[in-house]
């Protein structure tokens, strides 16, 4: 049983290069944690791994890119709603 658990752990958390950034991005999007927590968690989980700085930077870039995409979609939706909500006044 323990060996199966260890295999699964190594599959998802063992190698920094193989980890899915969405795990960290979802942590950033949560209401309790921010980007600083991701950096802290990487330092605690991989204290001697030189790749953790790159991983933290990748998560940071992906989070900001996701936010920029969301912001662009929101602005285009707002401008579309503003143009359709202005009905001409007819007397």
PDB file of C-alpha atoms in Angstrom:
ATOM      1  CA  UNK A   1       0.000   0.000   0.000  1.00  0.00           C
ATOM      2  CA  UNK A   2       2.732   2.462   0.957  1.00  0.00           C
ATOM      3  CA  UNK A   3       4.708   1.763  -2.204  1.00  0.00           C
ATOM      4  CA  UNK A   4       1.664   2.591  -4.352  1.00  0.00           C
ATOM      5  CA  UNK A   5       1.209   5.851  -2.458  1.00  0.00           C
ATOM      6  CA  UNK A   6       4.883   6.712  -2.924  1.00  0.00           C
ATOM      7  CA  UNK A   7       4.650   6.032  -6.666  1.00  0.00           C
ATOM      8  CA  UNK A   8       1.661   8.377  -6.949  1.00  0.00           C
ATOM      9  CA  UNK A   9       3.411  11.023  -4.870  1.00  0.00           C
ATOM     10  CA  UNK A  10       6.506  10.853  -7.055  1.00  0.00           C
ATOM     11  CA  UNK A  11       4.336  11.012 -10.174  1.00  0.00           C
ATOM     12  CA  UNK A  12       2.679  14.306  -9.211  1.00  0.00           C
ATOM     13  CA  UNK A  13       5.107  15.948  -6.772  1.00  0.00           C
ATOM     14  CA  UNK A  14       8.474  14.244  -7.209  1.00  0.00           C
ATOM     15  CA  UNK A  15      10.116  16.156 -10.048  1.00  0.00           C
ATOM     16  CA  UNK A  16       9.731  19.915 -10.423  1.00  0.00           C
ATOM     17  CA  UNK A  17       9.996  19.679 -14.221  1.00  0.00           C
ATOM     18  CA  UNK A  18       7.095  17.248 -14.461  1.00  0.00           C
ATOM     19  CA  UNK A  19       4.703  19.159 -12.191  1.00  0.00           C
ATOM     20  CA  UNK A  20       1.613  20.764 -13.626  1.00  0.00           C
ATOM     21  CA  UNK A  21       1.626  24.543 -13.115  1.00  0.00           C
ATOM     22  CA  UNK A  22      -2.156  24.510 -12.714  1.00  0.00           C
ATOM     23  CA  UNK A  23      -1.693  23.004  -9.262  1.00  0.00           C
ATOM     24  CA  UNK A  24       0.118  26.156  -8.215  1.00  0.00           C
ATOM     25  CA  UNK A  25      -2.088  28.552 -10.176  1.00  0.00           C
ATOM     26  CA  UNK A  26      -5.154  27.131  -8.440  1.00  0.00           C
ATOM     27  CA  UNK A  27      -3.409  27.793  -5.125  1.00  0.00           C
ATOM     28  CA  UNK A  28      -2.850  31.418  -6.116  1.00  0.00           C
ATOM     29  CA  UNK A  29      -6.500  31.805  -7.137  1.00  0.00           C
ATOM     30  CA  UNK A  30      -7.699  30.473  -3.791  1.00  0.00           C
ATOM     31  CA  UNK A  31      -8.834  33.108  -1.295  1.00  0.00           C
ATOM     32  CA  UNK A  32      -6.353  32.103   1.421  1.00  0.00           C
ATOM     33  CA  UNK A  33      -3.060  31.886  -0.458  1.00  0.00           C
ATOM     34  CA  UNK A  34      -1.127  34.152  -2.804  1.00  0.00           C
ATOM     35  CA  UNK A  35       2.009  33.998  -4.969  1.00  0.00           C
ATOM     36  CA  UNK A  36       4.222  34.301  -1.908  1.00  0.00           C
ATOM     37  CA  UNK A  37       2.808  31.060  -0.572  1.00  0.00           C
ATOM     38  CA  UNK A  38       3.735  29.222  -3.774  1.00  0.00           C
ATOM     39  CA  UNK A  39       7.335  30.380  -3.419  1.00  0.00           C
ATOM     40  CA  UNK A  40       7.312  29.381   0.251  1.00  0.00           C
ATOM     41  CA  UNK A  41       5.873  25.944  -0.538  1.00  0.00           C
ATOM     42  CA  UNK A  42       8.463  25.323  -3.248  1.00  0.00           C
ATOM     43  CA  UNK A  43      11.272  26.274  -0.869  1.00  0.00           C
ATOM     44  CA  UNK A  44       9.919  23.932   1.797  1.00  0.00           C
ATOM     45  CA  UNK A  45       9.258  21.048  -0.568  1.00  0.00           C
ATOM     46  CA  UNK A  46      12.428  21.326  -2.634  1.00  0.00           C
ATOM     47  CA  UNK A  47      15.058  23.039  -0.439  1.00  0.00           C
ATOM     48  CA  UNK A  48      18.098  22.039  -2.504  1.00  0.00           C
ATOM     49  CA  UNK A  49      16.573  22.039  -5.952  1.00  0.00           C
ATOM     50  CA  UNK A  50      17.880  24.876  -8.124  1.00  0.00           C
ATOM     51  CA  UNK A  51      14.882  24.561 -10.431  1.00  0.00           C
ATOM     52  CA  UNK A  52      12.363  25.882  -7.904  1.00  0.00           C
ATOM     53  CA  UNK A  53      13.152  29.527  -8.756  1.00  0.00           C
ATOM     54  CA  UNK A  54      12.359  28.863 -12.397  1.00  0.00           C
ATOM     55  CA  UNK A  55       9.203  27.001 -11.414  1.00  0.00           C
ATOM     56  CA  UNK A  56       8.062  29.910  -9.227  1.00  0.00           C
ATOM     57  CA  UNK A  57       8.753  32.327 -12.084  1.00  0.00           C
ATOM     58  CA  UNK A  58       6.810  30.137 -14.538  1.00  0.00           C
ATOM     59  CA  UNK A  59       3.838  30.046 -12.169  1.00  0.00           C
ATOM     60  CA  UNK A  60       4.058  33.811 -11.734  1.00  0.00           C
ATOM     61  CA  UNK A  61       4.108  34.431 -15.501  1.00  0.00           C
ATOM     62  CA  UNK A  62       1.272  31.980 -16.152  1.00  0.00           C
ATOM     63  CA  UNK A  63      -0.872  33.549 -13.429  1.00  0.00           C
ATOM     64  CA  UNK A  64      -0.393  37.052 -14.815  1.00  0.00           C
ATOM     65  CA  UNK A  65      -1.035  35.838 -18.380  1.00  0.00           C
ATOM     66  CA  UNK A  66      -4.248  34.174 -17.231  1.00  0.00           C
ATOM     67  CA  UNK A  67      -5.332  37.371 -15.488  1.00  0.00           C
ATOM     68  CA  UNK A  68      -4.518  39.492 -18.562  1.00  0.00           C
ATOM     69  CA  UNK A  69      -6.590  37.156 -20.737  1.00  0.00           C
ATOM     70  CA  UNK A  70      -9.498  37.318 -18.287  1.00  0.00           C
ATOM     71  CA  UNK A  71      -9.224  41.117 -18.135  1.00  0.00           C
ATOM     72  CA  UNK A  72      -9.295  41.355 -21.939  1.00  0.00           C
ATOM     73  CA  UNK A  73     -12.400  39.153 -22.116  1.00  0.00           C
ATOM     74  CA  UNK A  74     -14.092  41.183 -19.378  1.00  0.00           C
ATOM     75  CA  UNK A  75     -13.377  44.511 -21.110  1.00  0.00           C
ATOM     76  CA  UNK A  76     -14.694  43.282 -24.456  1.00  0.00           C
ATOM     77  CA  UNK A  77     -17.832  41.970 -22.758  1.00  0.00           C
ATOM     78  CA  UNK A  78     -18.351  45.270 -20.945  1.00  0.00           C
ATOM     79  CA  UNK A  79     -17.975  47.322 -24.126  1.00  0.00           C
ATOM     80  CA  UNK A  80     -20.400  45.014 -25.937  1.00  0.00           C
ATOM     81  CA  UNK A  81     -22.972  45.361 -23.129  1.00  0.00           C
ATOM     82  CA  UNK A  82     -22.566  49.137 -23.028  1.00  0.00           C
ATOM     83  CA  UNK A  83     -23.199  49.502 -26.754  1.00  0.00           C
ATOM     84  CA  UNK A  84     -26.317  47.305 -26.732  1.00  0.00           C
ATOM     85  CA  UNK A  85     -27.837  48.828 -23.599  1.00  0.00           C
ATOM     86  CA  UNK A  86     -28.068  52.314 -25.102  1.00  0.00           C
ATOM     87  CA  UNK A  87     -31.414  52.294 -26.829  1.00  0.00           C
ATOM     88  CA  UNK A  88     -32.344  55.277 -28.984  1.00  0.00           C
ATOM     89  CA  UNK A  89     -34.916  57.624 -27.506  1.00  0.00           C
ATOM     90  CA  UNK A  90     -37.996  57.847 -29.690  1.00  0.00           C
ATOM     91  CA  UNK A  91     -40.819  60.297 -28.987  1.00  0.00           C
TER      92      UNK A  91
END
